[in-house]
Short mmCIF file of N, CA, C and O in Angstrom, two decimals:
data_model
loop_
_atom_site.label_atom_id
_atom_site.label_comp_id
_atom_site.label_asym_id
_atom_site.label_seq_id
_atom_site.Cartn_x
_atom_site.Cartn_y
_atom_site.Cartn_z
N GLU A 1 -29.16 -7.69 40.27
CA GLU A 1 -28.55 -8.46 39.04
C GLU A 1 -27.02 -8.13 39.68
O GLU A 1 -26.58 -6.98 40.24
N MET A 2 -26.10 -9.05 39.90
CA MET A 2 -24.91 -8.85 40.11
C MET A 2 -23.93 -7.92 39.41
O MET A 2 -23.02 -7.06 40.07
N LYS A 3 -23.88 -7.81 38.04
CA LYS A 3 -23.14 -7.33 37.12
C LYS A 3 -23.65 -5.70 37.83
O LYS A 3 -22.59 -4.70 37.63
N SER A 4 -24.26 -5.18 38.45
CA SER A 4 -24.65 -3.66 38.90
C SER A 4 -23.90 -3.63 40.13
O SER A 4 -24.50 -2.96 40.80
N LEU A 5 -23.60 -4.34 41.13
CA LEU A 5 -22.77 -4.59 42.58
C LEU A 5 -21.82 -3.07 42.05
O LEU A 5 -21.20 -3.20 41.16
N ILE A 6 -21.83 -2.07 43.23
CA ILE A 6 -20.89 -1.32 43.15
C ILE A 6 -19.49 -1.36 44.05
O ILE A 6 -18.74 -0.71 44.03
N SER A 7 -19.95 -2.02 45.19
CA SER A 7 -18.94 -2.12 46.34
C SER A 7 -19.44 -3.56 46.86
O SER A 7 -20.78 -4.28 47.01
N VAL A 8 -18.03 -4.50 47.25
CA VAL A 8 -18.36 -5.46 47.75
C VAL A 8 -17.44 -6.03 48.50
O VAL A 8 -15.98 -5.37 48.42
N SER A 9 -17.32 -6.59 49.63
CA SER A 9 -16.39 -6.76 50.78
C SER A 9 -16.21 -8.38 50.84
O SER A 9 -17.09 -8.88 51.05
N PHE A 10 -15.01 -8.94 50.61
CA PHE A 10 -14.60 -10.15 51.32
C PHE A 10 -13.59 -10.45 52.04
O PHE A 10 -12.55 -11.19 51.91
N SER A 11 -14.11 -9.41 53.11
CA SER A 11 -12.89 -9.54 54.24
C SER A 11 -13.19 -10.62 55.27
O SER A 11 -14.14 -11.18 55.31
N ASN A 12 -11.52 -11.10 55.64
CA ASN A 12 -11.77 -12.32 56.56
C ASN A 12 -12.50 -13.83 56.06
O ASN A 12 -13.08 -14.39 56.79
N ASN A 13 -12.15 -13.53 54.56
CA ASN A 13 -12.74 -15.34 54.42
C ASN A 13 -11.97 -16.40 53.61
O ASN A 13 -12.22 -17.29 52.88
N LYS A 14 -10.77 -16.05 54.24
CA LYS A 14 -9.81 -17.29 54.02
C LYS A 14 -9.41 -17.19 52.44
O LYS A 14 -9.20 -18.38 51.99
N ILE A 15 -9.59 -15.88 51.59
CA ILE A 15 -9.54 -16.77 49.88
C ILE A 15 -8.29 -16.35 50.00
O ILE A 15 -7.02 -15.91 50.55
N LYS A 16 -7.89 -17.11 48.86
CA LYS A 16 -6.36 -17.74 48.42
C LYS A 16 -6.18 -16.87 47.00
O LYS A 16 -5.07 -16.84 46.69
N GLU A 17 -7.36 -16.81 46.05
CA GLU A 17 -7.09 -16.07 44.86
C GLU A 17 -8.14 -15.68 44.43
O GLU A 17 -9.74 -15.93 45.02
N ILE A 18 -8.18 -14.22 43.68
CA ILE A 18 -9.31 -13.75 43.09
C ILE A 18 -9.87 -14.35 41.74
O ILE A 18 -8.97 -14.55 40.94
N PRO A 19 -10.96 -14.38 41.53
CA PRO A 19 -11.26 -15.32 40.63
C PRO A 19 -11.39 -14.45 39.48
O PRO A 19 -11.32 -12.97 39.22
N GLU A 20 -10.60 -14.79 38.03
CA GLU A 20 -10.89 -14.30 36.84
C GLU A 20 -12.12 -13.46 36.22
O GLU A 20 -11.89 -12.45 35.82
N HIS A 21 -12.91 -13.94 36.48
CA HIS A 21 -14.55 -13.34 36.19
C HIS A 21 -14.97 -12.06 37.03
O HIS A 21 -16.08 -11.61 36.89
N ILE A 22 -14.06 -11.78 37.75
CA ILE A 22 -14.10 -10.37 38.69
C ILE A 22 -14.50 -9.04 38.00
O ILE A 22 -15.01 -8.19 38.38
N SER A 23 -13.83 -9.32 36.50
CA SER A 23 -13.97 -8.12 35.55
C SER A 23 -15.31 -7.99 34.96
O SER A 23 -15.65 -6.95 34.39
N LYS A 24 -16.22 -9.40 35.30
CA LYS A 24 -17.55 -9.15 34.95
C LYS A 24 -18.18 -8.04 35.76
O LYS A 24 -19.56 -7.84 35.30
N PHE A 25 -18.24 -7.45 36.82
CA PHE A 25 -18.86 -6.56 37.39
C PHE A 25 -18.33 -5.45 37.03
O PHE A 25 -17.64 -4.84 37.46
N GLU A 26 -19.11 -4.94 36.13
CA GLU A 26 -18.90 -3.72 35.18
C GLU A 26 -18.78 -2.27 35.98
O GLU A 26 -18.44 -1.46 35.78
N LYS A 27 -19.27 -2.26 37.01
CA LYS A 27 -19.66 -1.01 37.78
C LYS A 27 -19.21 -0.96 39.09
O LYS A 27 -19.21 -0.17 40.05
N LEU A 28 -18.24 -1.95 39.52
CA LEU A 28 -17.74 -2.00 40.51
C LEU A 28 -16.79 -0.92 40.63
O LEU A 28 -15.93 -0.41 40.26
N GLN A 29 -16.89 -0.02 42.08
CA GLN A 29 -16.14 0.95 42.33
C GLN A 29 -15.43 0.76 44.07
O GLN A 29 -14.37 1.17 43.84
N LYS A 30 -15.82 -0.14 44.40
CA LYS A 30 -15.09 -0.33 45.45
C LYS A 30 -14.89 -1.77 45.75
O LYS A 30 -16.06 -2.80 46.16
N LEU A 31 -13.42 -2.85 45.93
CA LEU A 31 -13.54 -3.92 45.89
C LEU A 31 -12.42 -3.90 47.04
O LEU A 31 -11.21 -3.86 47.50
N ILE A 32 -13.09 -4.91 48.25
CA ILE A 32 -12.43 -5.09 49.39
C ILE A 32 -11.78 -6.77 49.73
O ILE A 32 -12.98 -7.47 49.80
N PHE A 33 -10.78 -6.82 49.92
CA PHE A 33 -10.27 -8.37 50.14
C PHE A 33 -9.49 -8.24 51.34
O PHE A 33 -8.51 -9.25 51.29
N TYR A 34 -9.77 -7.40 52.27
CA TYR A 34 -8.98 -7.17 53.52
C TYR A 34 -8.56 -8.66 54.44
O TYR A 34 -9.94 -9.39 54.33
N ALA A 35 -7.70 -8.91 54.74
CA ALA A 35 -7.24 -10.16 55.70
C ALA A 35 -7.55 -11.43 55.12
O ALA A 35 -8.68 -12.20 55.58
N ASN A 36 -6.96 -11.61 54.00
CA ASN A 36 -7.20 -13.29 53.37
C ASN A 36 -5.58 -13.67 53.11
O ASN A 36 -4.74 -13.07 53.52
N TYR A 37 -5.84 -14.66 51.77
CA TYR A 37 -4.55 -15.13 51.98
C TYR A 37 -4.04 -15.21 50.45
O TYR A 37 -3.49 -16.08 49.61
N ILE A 38 -4.35 -14.06 50.09
CA ILE A 38 -4.17 -13.90 48.13
C ILE A 38 -2.37 -13.60 47.98
O ILE A 38 -2.08 -12.98 48.92
N LYS A 39 -2.15 -14.29 46.88
CA LYS A 39 -0.78 -13.95 46.84
C LYS A 39 -0.69 -13.51 45.51
O LYS A 39 0.42 -12.77 45.64
N GLU A 40 -1.40 -13.36 44.60
CA GLU A 40 -0.94 -12.89 43.36
C GLU A 40 -2.70 -12.31 42.55
O GLU A 40 -3.50 -12.78 43.20
N LEU A 41 -2.39 -11.29 41.92
CA LEU A 41 -3.32 -10.45 41.63
C LEU A 41 -4.06 -10.87 40.03
O LEU A 41 -2.85 -11.07 38.94
N PRO A 42 -5.05 -11.63 39.85
CA PRO A 42 -5.03 -11.83 38.26
C PRO A 42 -5.33 -10.40 37.34
O PRO A 42 -5.40 -9.73 37.73
N GLU A 43 -4.69 -10.77 36.03
CA GLU A 43 -4.83 -9.63 34.82
C GLU A 43 -6.50 -9.26 35.16
O GLU A 43 -6.28 -7.82 34.72
N SER A 44 -7.57 -10.05 35.03
CA SER A 44 -8.68 -9.60 34.70
C SER A 44 -9.18 -8.21 35.66
O SER A 44 -9.85 -7.47 35.26
N LEU A 45 -8.50 -8.34 36.83
CA LEU A 45 -8.77 -7.11 38.29
C LEU A 45 -8.14 -5.79 37.45
O LEU A 45 -8.94 -4.79 37.62
N PHE A 46 -7.25 -5.61 36.39
CA PHE A 46 -6.84 -4.15 35.99
C PHE A 46 -7.88 -4.10 34.92
O PHE A 46 -7.71 -2.90 34.41
N LYS A 47 -8.68 -4.70 34.21
CA LYS A 47 -9.65 -4.27 33.38
C LYS A 47 -10.64 -3.76 33.65
O LYS A 47 -11.82 -3.37 33.13
N ILE A 48 -11.08 -3.27 35.38
CA ILE A 48 -12.15 -2.68 35.78
C ILE A 48 -11.76 -1.29 35.72
O ILE A 48 -11.34 -0.52 36.88
N ASN A 49 -12.63 -0.49 34.62
CA ASN A 49 -12.35 0.56 34.64
C ASN A 49 -12.99 1.65 35.68
O ASN A 49 -12.78 2.79 36.03
N THR A 50 -14.05 1.00 36.44
CA THR A 50 -14.74 1.69 37.13
C THR A 50 -14.34 1.45 38.93
O THR A 50 -14.73 2.45 39.79
N LEU A 51 -13.08 0.79 38.48
CA LEU A 51 -12.79 0.66 40.40
C LEU A 51 -11.86 1.86 40.72
O LEU A 51 -10.77 2.33 39.94
N GLU A 52 -12.68 2.42 41.82
CA GLU A 52 -11.88 3.59 42.86
C GLU A 52 -11.11 3.17 43.95
O GLU A 52 -10.10 3.75 44.03
N GLU A 53 -11.27 1.73 44.49
CA GLU A 53 -10.45 1.47 45.36
C GLU A 53 -10.70 -0.02 45.57
O GLU A 53 -11.60 -0.50 45.45
N LEU A 54 -9.43 -0.26 45.74
CA LEU A 54 -8.81 -1.91 46.21
C LEU A 54 -8.14 -1.97 47.26
O LEU A 54 -7.33 -1.65 47.47
N ASP A 55 -8.89 -2.57 48.38
CA ASP A 55 -8.25 -2.76 49.61
C ASP A 55 -7.63 -4.12 49.80
O ASP A 55 -8.27 -5.24 49.58
N LEU A 56 -6.40 -4.42 49.53
CA LEU A 56 -5.38 -5.62 49.77
C LEU A 56 -4.78 -5.51 51.06
O LEU A 56 -3.76 -6.41 51.25
N TYR A 57 -4.96 -4.80 51.95
CA TYR A 57 -4.43 -4.86 53.20
C TYR A 57 -4.59 -6.18 53.93
O TYR A 57 -5.43 -7.12 54.11
N TYR A 58 -3.60 -6.87 54.31
CA TYR A 58 -3.41 -8.19 55.08
C TYR A 58 -3.63 -9.24 54.03
O TYR A 58 -4.42 -9.80 54.56
N ASN A 59 -2.70 -9.45 53.20
CA ASN A 59 -2.71 -10.36 52.61
C ASN A 59 -1.40 -10.95 52.24
O ASN A 59 -0.19 -10.79 53.26
N GLU A 60 -1.24 -11.97 51.59
CA GLU A 60 0.43 -12.70 51.41
C GLU A 60 1.11 -11.99 49.83
O GLU A 60 1.96 -12.78 49.19
N ILE A 61 0.46 -10.89 49.30
CA ILE A 61 1.21 -9.93 47.95
C ILE A 61 2.37 -10.01 48.52
O ILE A 61 2.71 -9.13 49.27
N GLU A 62 3.47 -10.50 47.57
CA GLU A 62 4.92 -10.14 47.75
C GLU A 62 4.99 -9.08 46.49
O GLU A 62 6.40 -8.31 46.84
N ILE A 63 4.61 -9.46 45.62
CA ILE A 63 5.07 -8.68 43.98
C ILE A 63 3.96 -8.35 43.34
O ILE A 63 2.94 -9.10 43.31
N LEU A 64 3.93 -6.83 43.38
CA LEU A 64 2.76 -6.34 42.22
C LEU A 64 3.31 -6.43 40.76
O LEU A 64 4.33 -6.02 40.21
N PRO A 65 2.40 -7.01 39.97
CA PRO A 65 2.34 -7.19 38.55
C PRO A 65 2.54 -5.60 37.74
O PRO A 65 2.08 -4.59 38.52
N PRO A 66 3.33 -5.62 36.70
CA PRO A 66 3.55 -4.48 36.06
C PRO A 66 2.18 -3.78 35.65
O PRO A 66 1.93 -2.60 35.60
N SER A 67 1.14 -4.67 35.42
CA SER A 67 -0.08 -4.05 34.72
C SER A 67 -0.96 -3.44 35.77
O SER A 67 -2.27 -3.00 35.31
N ILE A 68 -0.36 -3.70 36.95
CA ILE A 68 -1.11 -2.53 37.99
C ILE A 68 -1.28 -1.33 37.68
O ILE A 68 -1.94 -0.61 38.25
N ALA A 69 -0.16 -0.88 37.00
CA ALA A 69 -0.36 0.72 36.41
C ALA A 69 -1.70 0.96 35.64
O ALA A 69 -1.82 2.22 35.68
N GLN A 70 -2.09 -0.10 35.01
CA GLN A 70 -3.30 -0.11 34.27
C GLN A 70 -4.48 0.51 35.11
O GLN A 70 -5.57 0.95 34.58
N LEU A 71 -4.43 0.03 36.52
CA LEU A 71 -5.41 0.50 37.57
C LEU A 71 -5.67 1.53 37.68
O LEU A 71 -4.84 2.76 38.23
N LYS A 72 -6.95 2.45 37.54
CA LYS A 72 -7.31 3.58 38.19
C LYS A 72 -7.67 3.94 39.35
O LYS A 72 -7.83 5.12 39.93
N ALA A 73 -7.77 2.98 40.20
CA ALA A 73 -8.29 2.67 41.50
C ALA A 73 -7.17 3.21 42.72
O ALA A 73 -5.92 2.73 42.00
N ILE A 74 -6.89 3.57 43.97
CA ILE A 74 -6.39 3.78 44.84
C ILE A 74 -6.27 2.38 45.52
O ILE A 74 -7.17 1.74 45.60
N VAL A 75 -4.92 1.91 45.56
CA VAL A 75 -4.94 0.64 46.17
C VAL A 75 -4.28 0.83 47.51
O VAL A 75 -3.58 1.50 47.96
N ILE A 76 -5.33 0.18 48.47
CA ILE A 76 -4.91 0.17 49.79
C ILE A 76 -4.30 -0.79 50.56
O ILE A 76 -4.84 -1.91 50.31
N GLY A 77 -3.41 -0.67 51.33
CA GLY A 77 -2.18 -1.63 52.26
C GLY A 77 -1.59 -2.89 50.98
O GLY A 77 -2.42 -3.62 50.44
N MET A 78 -0.70 -3.03 51.46
CA MET A 78 0.45 -4.23 50.94
C MET A 78 1.04 -4.68 52.10
O MET A 78 2.09 -5.42 51.80
N VAL A 79 0.58 -4.75 53.42
CA VAL A 79 1.37 -5.19 54.34
C VAL A 79 0.90 -6.94 54.40
O VAL A 79 -0.14 -7.10 54.58
N PRO A 80 1.95 -7.72 54.37
CA PRO A 80 2.16 -9.00 54.33
C PRO A 80 1.12 -9.44 55.50
O PRO A 80 1.08 -8.99 56.65
N SER A 81 0.38 -10.70 55.60
CA SER A 81 -0.55 -11.46 56.70
C SER A 81 0.71 -11.73 57.62
O SER A 81 2.11 -12.05 56.95
N THR A 82 0.47 -12.33 58.55
CA THR A 82 1.42 -12.97 59.68
C THR A 82 1.16 -14.24 59.90
O THR A 82 1.65 -14.66 61.20
N SER A 83 0.46 -14.81 59.43
CA SER A 83 0.06 -16.28 59.33
C SER A 83 0.85 -17.11 59.56
O SER A 83 2.25 -17.07 58.85
#
């Protein structure tokens, strides 16, 4: 069952946005979006209480929303891509 995922990588997939339904993965501990085209983070991302690691390295995020303070995870990398 997908809800039982604890680690998932979406690295190098040309993803432009994180879907709102990401919060349905109730046991997710590690979420990797390395090297994509993400520009902003959905509010639902900050509702994943089990998340320990969030890798956003090499994306196009310029501003972090204030609600990121709700996230208990370690956020890795905020270096913008050079595309």
